[in-house]
Amino acid sequence: MLKYCDPTSTMTLREAIQELRAVEEQKSDISVKMSTDMTQAFEHHDAVHVLFGCGTTIQDEIAAHVWMVFGTTAKLGEMHRAVANREHHNLLSGIGYLKLFSIWVSCLPRIFSIITKCLRMRKRLALEEVAKLKEQPLCDIRREHGIVV
């Protein structure tokens, strides 16, 4: 289990993002080739993975997107730009759209649980504040926002 997935983790957001990226680098790291806007979008996406306790499976990717929509200040247009790149399309077509649909359906109970948790949060996570939050412990950020992992 990744350390940042522990609800009481005292890792800073910066350390937790580094842990996530270390796991992702084993698969492939495209961040070195990205524009500044894309780098910021992935920084926000990685922060969502970490703060909401999502791993790196396809089911966790789906969960991170749901958390991002309902638990943060993310704009759908910004999210679309982040996932509209070629690598993302290649990954999805490699899975197959029918299989991806079945994965989404199997995730419905988790999706409803996430939406319920988001509705109970004290406040949405302001993604534009991620840079300021990087030195804070995850447990403090989660407590402040009412994030239940």
Tab-separated table of N, CA and C in Angstrom:
chain	number	residue	atom	x	y	z
A	1	MET	N	0.843	-1.183	0.000
A	1	MET	CA	0.000	0.000	0.000
A	1	MET	C	0.889	1.247	0.000
A	2	LEU	N	0.515	2.204	-0.803
A	2	LEU	CA	1.257	3.456	-0.849
A	2	LEU	C	1.052	4.211	0.463
A	3	LYS	N	2.112	4.832	0.975
A	3	LYS	CA	2.045	5.512	2.268
A	3	LYS	C	1.013	6.638	2.269
A	4	TYR	N	0.879	7.354	1.161
A	4	TYR	CA	-0.048	8.481	1.145
A	4	TYR	C	-1.511	8.042	1.222
A	5	CYS	N	-1.793	6.768	0.975
A	5	CYS	CA	-3.170	6.268	1.063
A	5	CYS	C	-3.638	6.096	2.503
A	6	ASP	N	-2.718	6.119	3.438
A	6	ASP	CA	-3.079	6.048	4.855
A	6	ASP	C	-3.783	7.353	5.231
A	7	PRO	N	-5.018	7.288	5.733
A	7	PRO	CA	-5.768	8.498	6.079
A	7	PRO	C	-5.068	9.396	7.096
A	8	THR	N	-4.169	8.823	7.903
A	8	THR	CA	-3.475	9.614	8.928
A	8	THR	C	-2.037	9.967	8.522
A	9	SER	N	-1.717	9.812	7.249
A	9	SER	CA	-0.358	10.065	6.774
A	9	SER	C	0.096	11.485	7.099
A	10	THR	N	1.311	11.590	7.628
A	10	THR	CA	1.884	12.904	7.932
A	10	THR	C	2.869	13.352	6.852
A	11	MET	N	2.928	12.605	5.761
A	11	MET	CA	3.774	13.030	4.634
A	11	MET	C	3.284	14.393	4.162
A	12	THR	N	4.200	15.207	3.655
A	12	THR	CA	3.743	16.456	3.045
A	12	THR	C	3.159	16.128	1.674
A	13	LEU	N	2.386	17.042	1.156
A	13	LEU	CA	1.817	16.853	-0.176
A	13	LEU	C	2.940	16.666	-1.195
A	14	ARG	N	4.013	17.417	-1.061
A	14	ARG	CA	5.157	17.293	-1.980
A	14	ARG	C	5.747	15.879	-1.928
A	15	GLU	N	5.972	15.347	-0.724
A	15	GLU	CA	6.533	14.002	-0.573
A	15	GLU	C	5.595	12.944	-1.152
A	16	ALA	N	4.302	13.137	-0.929
A	16	ALA	CA	3.321	12.163	-1.414
A	16	ALA	C	3.254	12.170	-2.944
A	17	ILE	N	3.325	13.341	-3.542
A	17	ILE	CA	3.332	13.424	-5.017
A	17	ILE	C	4.588	12.737	-5.555
A	18	GLN	N	5.705	12.910	-4.868
A	18	GLN	CA	6.940	12.240	-5.293
A	18	GLN	C	6.790	10.725	-5.203
A	19	GLU	N	6.113	10.245	-4.153
A	19	GLU	CA	5.882	8.806	-4.021
A	19	GLU	C	5.019	8.299	-5.179
A	20	LEU	N	3.962	9.016	-5.487
A	20	LEU	CA	3.091	8.643	-6.612
A	20	LEU	C	3.875	8.623	-7.919
A	21	ARG	N	4.656	9.640	-8.148
A	21	ARG	CA	5.416	9.727	-9.409
A	21	ARG	C	6.480	8.644	-9.503
A	22	ALA	N	7.037	8.230	-8.381
A	22	ALA	CA	8.020	7.140	-8.405
A	22	ALA	C	7.363	5.860	-8.903
A	23	VAL	N	6.124	5.629	-8.501
A	23	VAL	CA	5.381	4.460	-8.973
A	23	VAL	C	5.062	4.626	-10.457
A	24	GLU	N	4.624	5.813	-10.852
A	24	GLU	CA	4.264	6.075	-12.244
A	24	GLU	C	5.468	6.003	-13.176
A	25	GLU	N	6.647	6.406	-12.700
A	25	GLU	CA	7.845	6.376	-13.542
A	25	GLU	C	8.176	4.962	-13.978
A	26	GLN	N	7.795	3.981	-13.170
A	26	GLN	CA	8.051	2.599	-13.529
A	26	GLN	C	7.272	2.222	-14.783
A	27	LYS	N	6.126	2.881	-14.979
A	27	LYS	CA	5.320	2.602	-16.170
A	27	LYS	C	5.848	3.434	-17.336
A	28	SER	N	5.817	4.745	-17.193
A	28	SER	CA	6.404	5.681	-18.154
A	28	SER	C	6.125	7.075	-17.664
A	29	ASP	N	7.097	7.945	-17.789
A	29	ASP	CA	6.931	9.320	-17.339
A	29	ASP	C	6.967	10.244	-18.540
A	30	ILE	N	5.798	10.825	-18.856
A	30	ILE	CA	5.722	11.725	-20.002
A	30	ILE	C	5.866	13.175	-19.587
A	31	SER	N	5.973	13.435	-18.267
A	31	SER	CA	5.959	14.806	-17.776
A	31	SER	C	7.112	15.652	-18.309
A	32	VAL	N	8.232	15.034	-18.638
A	32	VAL	CA	9.354	15.820	-19.152
A	32	VAL	C	9.060	16.421	-20.505
A	33	LYS	N	8.113	15.862	-21.252
A	33	LYS	CA	7.810	16.326	-22.595
A	33	LYS	C	6.619	17.292	-22.629
A	34	MET	N	6.061	17.645	-21.470
A	34	MET	CA	4.821	18.411	-21.442
A	34	MET	C	5.050	19.910	-21.405
A	35	SER	N	4.051	20.638	-21.910
A	35	SER	CA	4.058	22.087	-21.830
A	35	SER	C	3.791	22.502	-20.384
A	36	THR	N	3.966	23.788	-20.087
A	36	THR	CA	3.733	24.304	-18.743
A	36	THR	C	2.291	24.086	-18.308
A	37	ASP	N	1.335	24.351	-19.196
A	37	ASP	CA	-0.080	24.148	-18.867
A	37	ASP	C	-0.365	22.684	-18.545
A	38	MET	N	0.185	21.791	-19.346
A	38	MET	CA	-0.030	20.363	-19.119
A	38	MET	C	0.646	19.922	-17.821
A	39	THR	N	1.837	20.459	-17.536
A	39	THR	CA	2.534	20.119	-16.300
A	39	THR	C	1.686	20.520	-15.103
A	40	GLN	N	1.093	21.710	-15.153
A	40	GLN	CA	0.238	22.173	-14.059
A	40	GLN	C	-1.004	21.290	-13.933
A	41	ALA	N	-1.604	20.910	-15.045
A	41	ALA	CA	-2.787	20.040	-15.018
A	41	ALA	C	-2.441	18.698	-14.381
A	42	PHE	N	-1.286	18.135	-14.726
A	42	PHE	CA	-0.877	16.860	-14.136
A	42	PHE	C	-0.494	17.023	-12.669
A	43	GLU	N	0.054	18.172	-12.311
A	43	GLU	CA	0.352	18.459	-10.904
A	43	GLU	C	-0.941	18.437	-10.087
A	44	HIS	N	-1.980	19.064	-10.612
A	44	HIS	CA	-3.285	19.068	-9.943
A	44	HIS	C	-3.842	17.645	-9.863
A	45	HIS	N	-3.738	16.928	-10.967
A	45	HIS	CA	-4.247	15.554	-11.013
A	45	HIS	C	-3.504	14.674	-10.000
A	46	ASP	N	-2.189	14.822	-9.924
A	46	ASP	CA	-1.405	14.049	-8.963
A	46	ASP	C	-1.783	14.410	-7.526
A	47	ALA	N	-2.027	15.689	-7.267
A	47	ALA	CA	-2.441	16.124	-5.928
A	47	ALA	C	-3.777	15.486	-5.560
A	48	VAL	N	-4.682	15.381	-6.515
A	48	VAL	CA	-5.975	14.740	-6.268
A	48	VAL	C	-5.763	13.264	-5.924
A	49	HIS	N	-4.937	12.580	-6.692
A	49	HIS	CA	-4.634	11.168	-6.400
A	49	HIS	C	-4.172	11.018	-4.950
A	50	VAL	N	-3.252	11.874	-4.567
A	50	VAL	CA	-2.642	11.785	-3.254
A	50	VAL	C	-3.630	12.150	-2.143
A	51	LEU	N	-4.246	13.308	-2.248
A	51	LEU	CA	-5.103	13.795	-1.163
A	51	LEU	C	-6.351	12.942	-0.953
A	52	PHE	N	-6.842	12.338	-2.029
A	52	PHE	CA	-8.045	11.534	-1.916
A	52	PHE	C	-7.734	10.031	-1.865
A	53	GLY	N	-6.439	9.699	-1.723
A	53	GLY	CA	-6.032	8.319	-1.495
A	53	GLY	C	-6.250	7.373	-2.659
A	54	CYS	N	-6.031	7.841	-3.864
A	54	CYS	CA	-6.203	6.999	-5.056
A	54	CYS	C	-4.854	6.436	-5.493
A	55	GLY	N	-4.834	5.171	-5.812
A	55	GLY	CA	-3.627	4.522	-6.311
A	55	GLY	C	-3.453	4.765	-7.801
A	56	THR	N	-2.907	3.764	-8.484
A	56	THR	CA	-2.553	3.946	-9.892
A	56	THR	C	-3.266	2.970	-10.830
A	57	THR	N	-4.237	2.226	-10.315
A	57	THR	CA	-4.981	1.313	-11.189
A	57	THR	C	-5.978	2.109	-12.035
A	58	ILE	N	-6.553	1.474	-13.030
A	58	ILE	CA	-7.555	2.152	-13.857
A	58	ILE	C	-8.769	2.527	-12.999
A	59	GLN	N	-9.124	1.684	-12.033
A	59	GLN	CA	-10.234	1.996	-11.134
A	59	GLN	C	-9.915	3.227	-10.286
A	60	ASP	N	-8.658	3.343	-9.865
A	60	ASP	CA	-8.246	4.517	-9.096
A	60	ASP	C	-8.194	5.771	-9.973
A	61	GLU	N	-7.865	5.620	-11.244
A	61	GLU	CA	-7.924	6.760	-12.170
A	61	GLU	C	-9.355	7.270	-12.284
A	62	ILE	N	-10.285	6.350	-12.411
A	62	ILE	CA	-11.701	6.731	-12.483
A	62	ILE	C	-12.099	7.441	-11.193
A	63	ALA	N	-11.698	6.884	-10.056
A	63	ALA	CA	-12.015	7.496	-8.760
A	63	ALA	C	-11.422	8.904	-8.670
A	64	ALA	N	-10.187	9.077	-9.115
A	64	ALA	CA	-9.545	10.396	-9.063
A	64	ALA	C	-10.317	11.414	-9.893
A	65	HIS	N	-10.821	10.992	-11.044
A	65	HIS	CA	-11.605	11.908	-11.889
A	65	HIS	C	-12.899	12.307	-11.193
A	66	VAL	N	-13.531	11.361	-10.522
A	66	VAL	CA	-14.780	11.670	-9.806
A	66	VAL	C	-14.490	12.607	-8.643
A	67	TRP	N	-13.438	12.320	-7.882
A	67	TRP	CA	-13.043	13.223	-6.795
A	67	TRP	C	-12.759	14.618	-7.346
A	68	MET	N	-12.087	14.685	-8.466
A	68	MET	CA	-11.711	15.973	-9.039
A	68	MET	C	-12.944	16.792	-9.419
A	69	VAL	N	-13.940	16.132	-10.011
A	69	VAL	CA	-15.152	16.836	-10.431
A	69	VAL	C	-15.958	17.322	-9.231
A	70	PHE	N	-16.134	16.457	-8.233
A	70	PHE	CA	-17.049	16.772	-7.137
A	70	PHE	C	-16.369	17.312	-5.878
A	71	GLY	N	-15.053	17.114	-5.735
A	71	GLY	CA	-14.381	17.513	-4.510
A	71	GLY	C	-13.373	18.633	-4.652
A	72	THR	N	-13.228	19.158	-5.874
A	72	THR	CA	-12.254	20.236	-6.090
A	72	THR	C	-12.897	21.363	-6.893
A	73	THR	N	-12.117	22.407	-7.085
A	73	THR	CA	-12.569	23.552	-7.886
A	73	THR	C	-12.214	23.393	-9.364
A	74	ALA	N	-11.817	22.201	-9.769
A	74	ALA	CA	-11.407	21.960	-11.164
A	74	ALA	C	-12.545	22.298	-12.122
A	75	LYS	N	-12.182	22.866	-13.221
A	75	LYS	CA	-13.128	23.160	-14.300
A	75	LYS	C	-13.098	21.985	-15.275
A	76	LEU	N	-14.263	21.586	-15.753
A	76	LEU	CA	-14.334	20.442	-16.672
A	76	LEU	C	-13.494	20.667	-17.922
A	77	GLY	N	-13.440	21.894	-18.423
A	77	GLY	CA	-12.629	22.195	-19.605
A	77	GLY	C	-11.156	21.931	-19.366
A	78	GLU	N	-10.672	22.300	-18.175
A	78	GLU	CA	-9.271	22.057	-17.828
A	78	GLU	C	-9.001	20.555	-17.728
A	79	MET	N	-9.949	19.846	-17.135
A	79	MET	CA	-9.786	18.400	-17.020
A	79	MET	C	-9.759	17.757	-18.401
A	80	HIS	N	-10.630	18.222	-19.283
A	80	HIS	CA	-10.689	17.663	-20.638
A	80	HIS	C	-9.367	17.877	-21.364
A	81	ARG	N	-8.786	19.060	-21.219
A	81	ARG	CA	-7.493	19.320	-21.868
A	81	ARG	C	-6.426	18.360	-21.389
A	82	ALA	N	-6.448	18.051	-20.087
A	82	ALA	CA	-5.433	17.161	-19.520
A	82	ALA	C	-5.562	15.746	-20.057
A	83	VAL	N	-6.784	15.294	-20.315
A	83	VAL	CA	-6.967	13.919	-20.780
A	83	VAL	C	-7.097	13.817	-22.293
A	84	ALA	N	-7.061	14.940	-22.982
A	84	ALA	CA	-7.222	14.927	-24.430
A	84	ALA	C	-5.891	14.735	-25.167
A	85	ASN	N	-4.827	14.442	-24.440
A	85	ASN	CA	-3.540	14.278	-25.131
A	85	ASN	C	-3.424	12.890	-25.763
A	86	ARG	N	-2.491	12.737	-26.630
A	86	ARG	CA	-2.315	11.517	-27.424
A	86	ARG	C	-2.032	10.295	-26.546
A	87	GLU	N	-1.158	10.427	-25.520
A	87	GLU	CA	-0.838	9.282	-24.671
A	87	GLU	C	-2.092	8.746	-23.980
A	88	HIS	N	-2.947	9.647	-23.540
A	88	HIS	CA	-4.175	9.241	-22.858
A	88	HIS	C	-5.079	8.471	-23.815
A	89	HIS	N	-5.227	8.982	-25.037
A	89	HIS	CA	-6.050	8.283	-26.035
A	89	HIS	C	-5.466	6.907	-26.373
A	90	ASN	N	-4.143	6.827	-26.503
A	90	ASN	CA	-3.503	5.540	-26.794
A	90	ASN	C	-3.729	4.539	-25.667
A	91	LEU	N	-3.636	5.024	-24.432
A	91	LEU	CA	-3.872	4.151	-23.279
A	91	LEU	C	-5.298	3.613	-23.297
A	92	LEU	N	-6.275	4.497	-23.518
A	92	LEU	CA	-7.677	4.076	-23.517
A	92	LEU	C	-7.977	3.110	-24.657
A	93	SER	N	-7.448	3.400	-25.836
A	93	SER	CA	-7.715	2.489	-26.957
A	93	SER	C	-7.019	1.150	-26.734
A	94	GLY	N	-5.894	1.161	-26.009
A	94	GLY	CA	-5.216	-0.081	-25.677
A	94	GLY	C	-6.034	-0.950	-24.725
A	95	ILE	N	-6.787	-0.318	-23.847
A	95	ILE	CA	-7.671	-1.059	-22.932
A	95	ILE	C	-8.869	-1.585	-23.698
A	96	GLY	N	-9.371	-0.781	-24.592
A	96	GLY	CA	-10.581	-1.121	-25.325
A	96	GLY	C	-11.772	-0.433	-24.691
A	97	TYR	N	-12.566	0.197	-25.537
A	97	TYR	CA	-13.668	1.007	-25.011
A	97	TYR	C	-14.754	0.171	-24.347
A	98	LEU	N	-15.000	-1.034	-24.821
A	98	LEU	CA	-16.001	-1.890	-24.196
A	98	LEU	C	-15.532	-2.331	-22.804
A	99	LYS	N	-14.270	-2.719	-22.702
A	99	LYS	CA	-13.721	-3.107	-21.401
A	99	LYS	C	-13.720	-1.904	-20.460
A	100	LEU	N	-13.352	-0.735	-20.970
A	100	LEU	CA	-13.347	0.476	-20.158
A	100	LEU	C	-14.754	0.782	-19.634
A	101	PHE	N	-15.742	0.632	-20.492
A	101	PHE	CA	-17.134	0.837	-20.074
A	101	PHE	C	-17.503	-0.128	-18.950
A	102	SER	N	-17.108	-1.389	-19.085
A	102	SER	CA	-17.433	-2.371	-18.038
A	102	SER	C	-16.710	-2.043	-16.733
A	103	ILE	N	-15.517	-1.505	-16.824
A	103	ILE	CA	-14.794	-1.087	-15.618
A	103	ILE	C	-15.544	0.063	-14.940
A	104	TRP	N	-16.000	1.034	-15.745
A	104	TRP	CA	-16.786	2.152	-15.196
A	104	TRP	C	-18.035	1.631	-14.490
A	105	VAL	N	-18.731	0.708	-15.117
A	105	VAL	CA	-19.948	0.147	-14.508
A	105	VAL	C	-19.610	-0.546	-13.194
A	106	SER	N	-18.524	-1.298	-13.173
A	106	SER	CA	-18.138	-1.988	-11.938
A	106	SER	C	-17.731	-1.004	-10.836
A	107	CYS	N	-17.357	0.200	-11.226
A	107	CYS	CA	-16.948	1.224	-10.261
A	107	CYS	C	-18.122	2.056	-9.735
A	108	LEU	N	-19.318	1.828	-10.241
A	108	LEU	CA	-20.463	2.662	-9.842
A	108	LEU	C	-20.672	2.743	-8.326
A	109	PRO	N	-20.601	1.639	-7.583
A	109	PRO	CA	-20.756	1.783	-6.130
A	109	PRO	C	-19.699	2.713	-5.516
A	110	ARG	N	-18.460	2.588	-5.964
A	110	ARG	CA	-17.390	3.464	-5.464
A	110	ARG	C	-17.643	4.912	-5.882
A	111	ILE	N	-18.115	5.112	-7.100
A	111	ILE	CA	-18.409	6.467	-7.583
A	111	ILE	C	-19.473	7.118	-6.707
A	112	PHE	N	-20.537	6.389	-6.407
A	112	PHE	CA	-21.600	6.946	-5.554
A	112	PHE	C	-21.071	7.239	-4.148
A	113	SER	N	-20.201	6.379	-3.642
A	113	SER	CA	-19.593	6.608	-2.335
A	113	SER	C	-18.736	7.876	-2.340
A	114	ILE	N	-17.972	8.075	-3.397
A	114	ILE	CA	-17.129	9.264	-3.516
A	114	ILE	C	-17.988	10.525	-3.573
A	115	ILE	N	-19.050	10.495	-4.365
A	115	ILE	CA	-19.929	11.663	-4.460
A	115	ILE	C	-20.512	11.994	-3.088
A	116	THR	N	-20.923	10.974	-2.346
A	116	THR	CA	-21.455	11.188	-0.995
A	116	THR	C	-20.395	11.824	-0.101
A	117	LYS	N	-19.169	11.314	-0.162
A	117	LYS	CA	-18.082	11.878	0.643
A	117	LYS	C	-17.811	13.334	0.255
A	118	CYS	N	-17.883	13.626	-1.039
A	118	CYS	CA	-17.655	15.002	-1.500
A	118	CYS	C	-18.727	15.945	-0.952
A	119	LEU	N	-19.961	15.496	-0.936
A	119	LEU	CA	-21.054	16.317	-0.417
A	119	LEU	C	-20.890	16.598	1.074
A	120	ARG	N	-20.163	15.743	1.771
A	120	ARG	CA	-19.937	15.912	3.210
A	120	ARG	C	-18.670	16.708	3.532
A	121	MET	N	-17.879	17.023	2.527
A	121	MET	CA	-16.646	17.782	2.762
A	121	MET	C	-16.980	19.175	3.301
A	122	ARG	N	-16.069	19.725	4.120
A	122	ARG	CA	-16.249	21.080	4.649
A	122	ARG	C	-16.140	22.120	3.542
A	123	LYS	N	-15.174	21.884	2.644
A	123	LYS	CA	-14.987	22.781	1.500
A	123	LYS	C	-14.251	22.024	0.408
A	124	ARG	N	-14.492	22.462	-0.810
A	124	ARG	CA	-13.801	21.847	-1.947
A	124	ARG	C	-12.323	22.226	-1.918
A	125	LEU	N	-11.507	21.331	-2.426
A	125	LEU	CA	-10.081	21.601	-2.530
A	125	LEU	C	-9.850	22.577	-3.673
A	126	ALA	N	-9.262	23.716	-3.370
A	126	ALA	CA	-8.949	24.717	-4.388
A	126	ALA	C	-7.648	24.316	-5.079
A	127	LEU	N	-7.761	23.826	-6.304
A	127	LEU	CA	-6.570	23.348	-7.010
A	127	LEU	C	-5.561	24.454	-7.267
A	128	GLU	N	-6.044	25.679	-7.368
A	128	GLU	CA	-5.113	26.793	-7.582
A	128	GLU	C	-4.228	27.035	-6.354
A	129	GLU	N	-4.536	26.387	-5.228
A	129	GLU	CA	-3.768	26.513	-3.987
A	129	GLU	C	-2.761	25.376	-3.810
A	130	VAL	N	-2.704	24.439	-4.731
A	130	VAL	CA	-1.859	23.252	-4.559
A	130	VAL	C	-0.409	23.626	-4.272
A	131	ALA	N	0.126	24.605	-4.967
A	131	ALA	CA	1.529	24.995	-4.735
A	131	ALA	C	1.740	25.435	-3.289
A	132	LYS	N	0.778	26.125	-2.718
A	132	LYS	CA	0.890	26.588	-1.327
A	132	LYS	C	0.744	25.431	-0.332
A	133	LEU	N	0.019	24.407	-0.724
A	133	LEU	CA	-0.258	23.286	0.174
A	133	LEU	C	0.871	22.256	0.226
A	134	LYS	N	1.831	22.349	-0.674
A	134	LYS	CA	2.834	21.295	-0.829
A	134	LYS	C	3.658	21.000	0.420
A	135	GLU	N	3.836	21.967	1.293
A	135	GLU	CA	4.647	21.730	2.490
A	135	GLU	C	3.801	21.323	3.693
A	136	GLN	N	2.496	21.202	3.511
A	136	GLN	CA	1.619	20.811	4.616
A	136	GLN	C	1.440	19.295	4.659
A	137	PRO	N	1.285	18.745	5.852
A	137	PRO	CA	1.025	17.308	5.969
A	137	PRO	C	-0.342	16.951	5.380
A	138	LEU	N	-0.420	15.782	4.758
A	138	LEU	CA	-1.676	15.327	4.159
A	138	LEU	C	-2.799	15.299	5.186
A	139	CYS	N	-2.499	14.804	6.403
A	139	CYS	CA	-3.555	14.686	7.418
A	139	CYS	C	-4.160	16.052	7.751
A	140	ASP	N	-3.345	17.112	7.739
A	140	ASP	CA	-3.860	18.452	8.032
A	140	ASP	C	-4.750	18.970	6.899
A	141	ILE	N	-4.317	18.754	5.667
A	141	ILE	CA	-5.110	19.192	4.513
A	141	ILE	C	-6.434	18.441	4.491
A	142	ARG	N	-6.364	17.135	4.713
A	142	ARG	CA	-7.583	16.322	4.717
A	142	ARG	C	-8.535	16.773	5.825
A	143	ARG	N	-8.003	17.039	7.000
A	143	ARG	CA	-8.844	17.471	8.117
A	143	ARG	C	-9.498	18.827	7.801
A	144	GLU	N	-8.722	19.747	7.279
A	144	GLU	CA	-9.238	21.086	6.968
A	144	GLU	C	-10.397	21.040	5.968
A	145	HIS	N	-10.298	20.157	4.994
A	145	HIS	CA	-11.319	20.088	3.936
A	145	HIS	C	-12.406	19.068	4.219
A	146	GLY	N	-12.187	18.226	5.208
A	146	GLY	CA	-13.161	17.172	5.503
A	146	GLY	C	-13.072	16.024	4.513
A	147	ILE	N	-11.877	15.750	4.046
A	147	ILE	CA	-11.656	14.660	3.103
A	147	ILE	C	-11.573	13.341	3.865
A	148	VAL	N	-12.429	12.406	3.501
A	148	VAL	CA	-12.403	11.074	4.107
A	148	VAL	C	-11.908	10.101	3.055
A	149	VAL	N	-10.757	9.506	3.326
A	149	VAL	CA	-10.138	8.566	2.387
A	149	VAL	C	-10.718	7.179	2.623
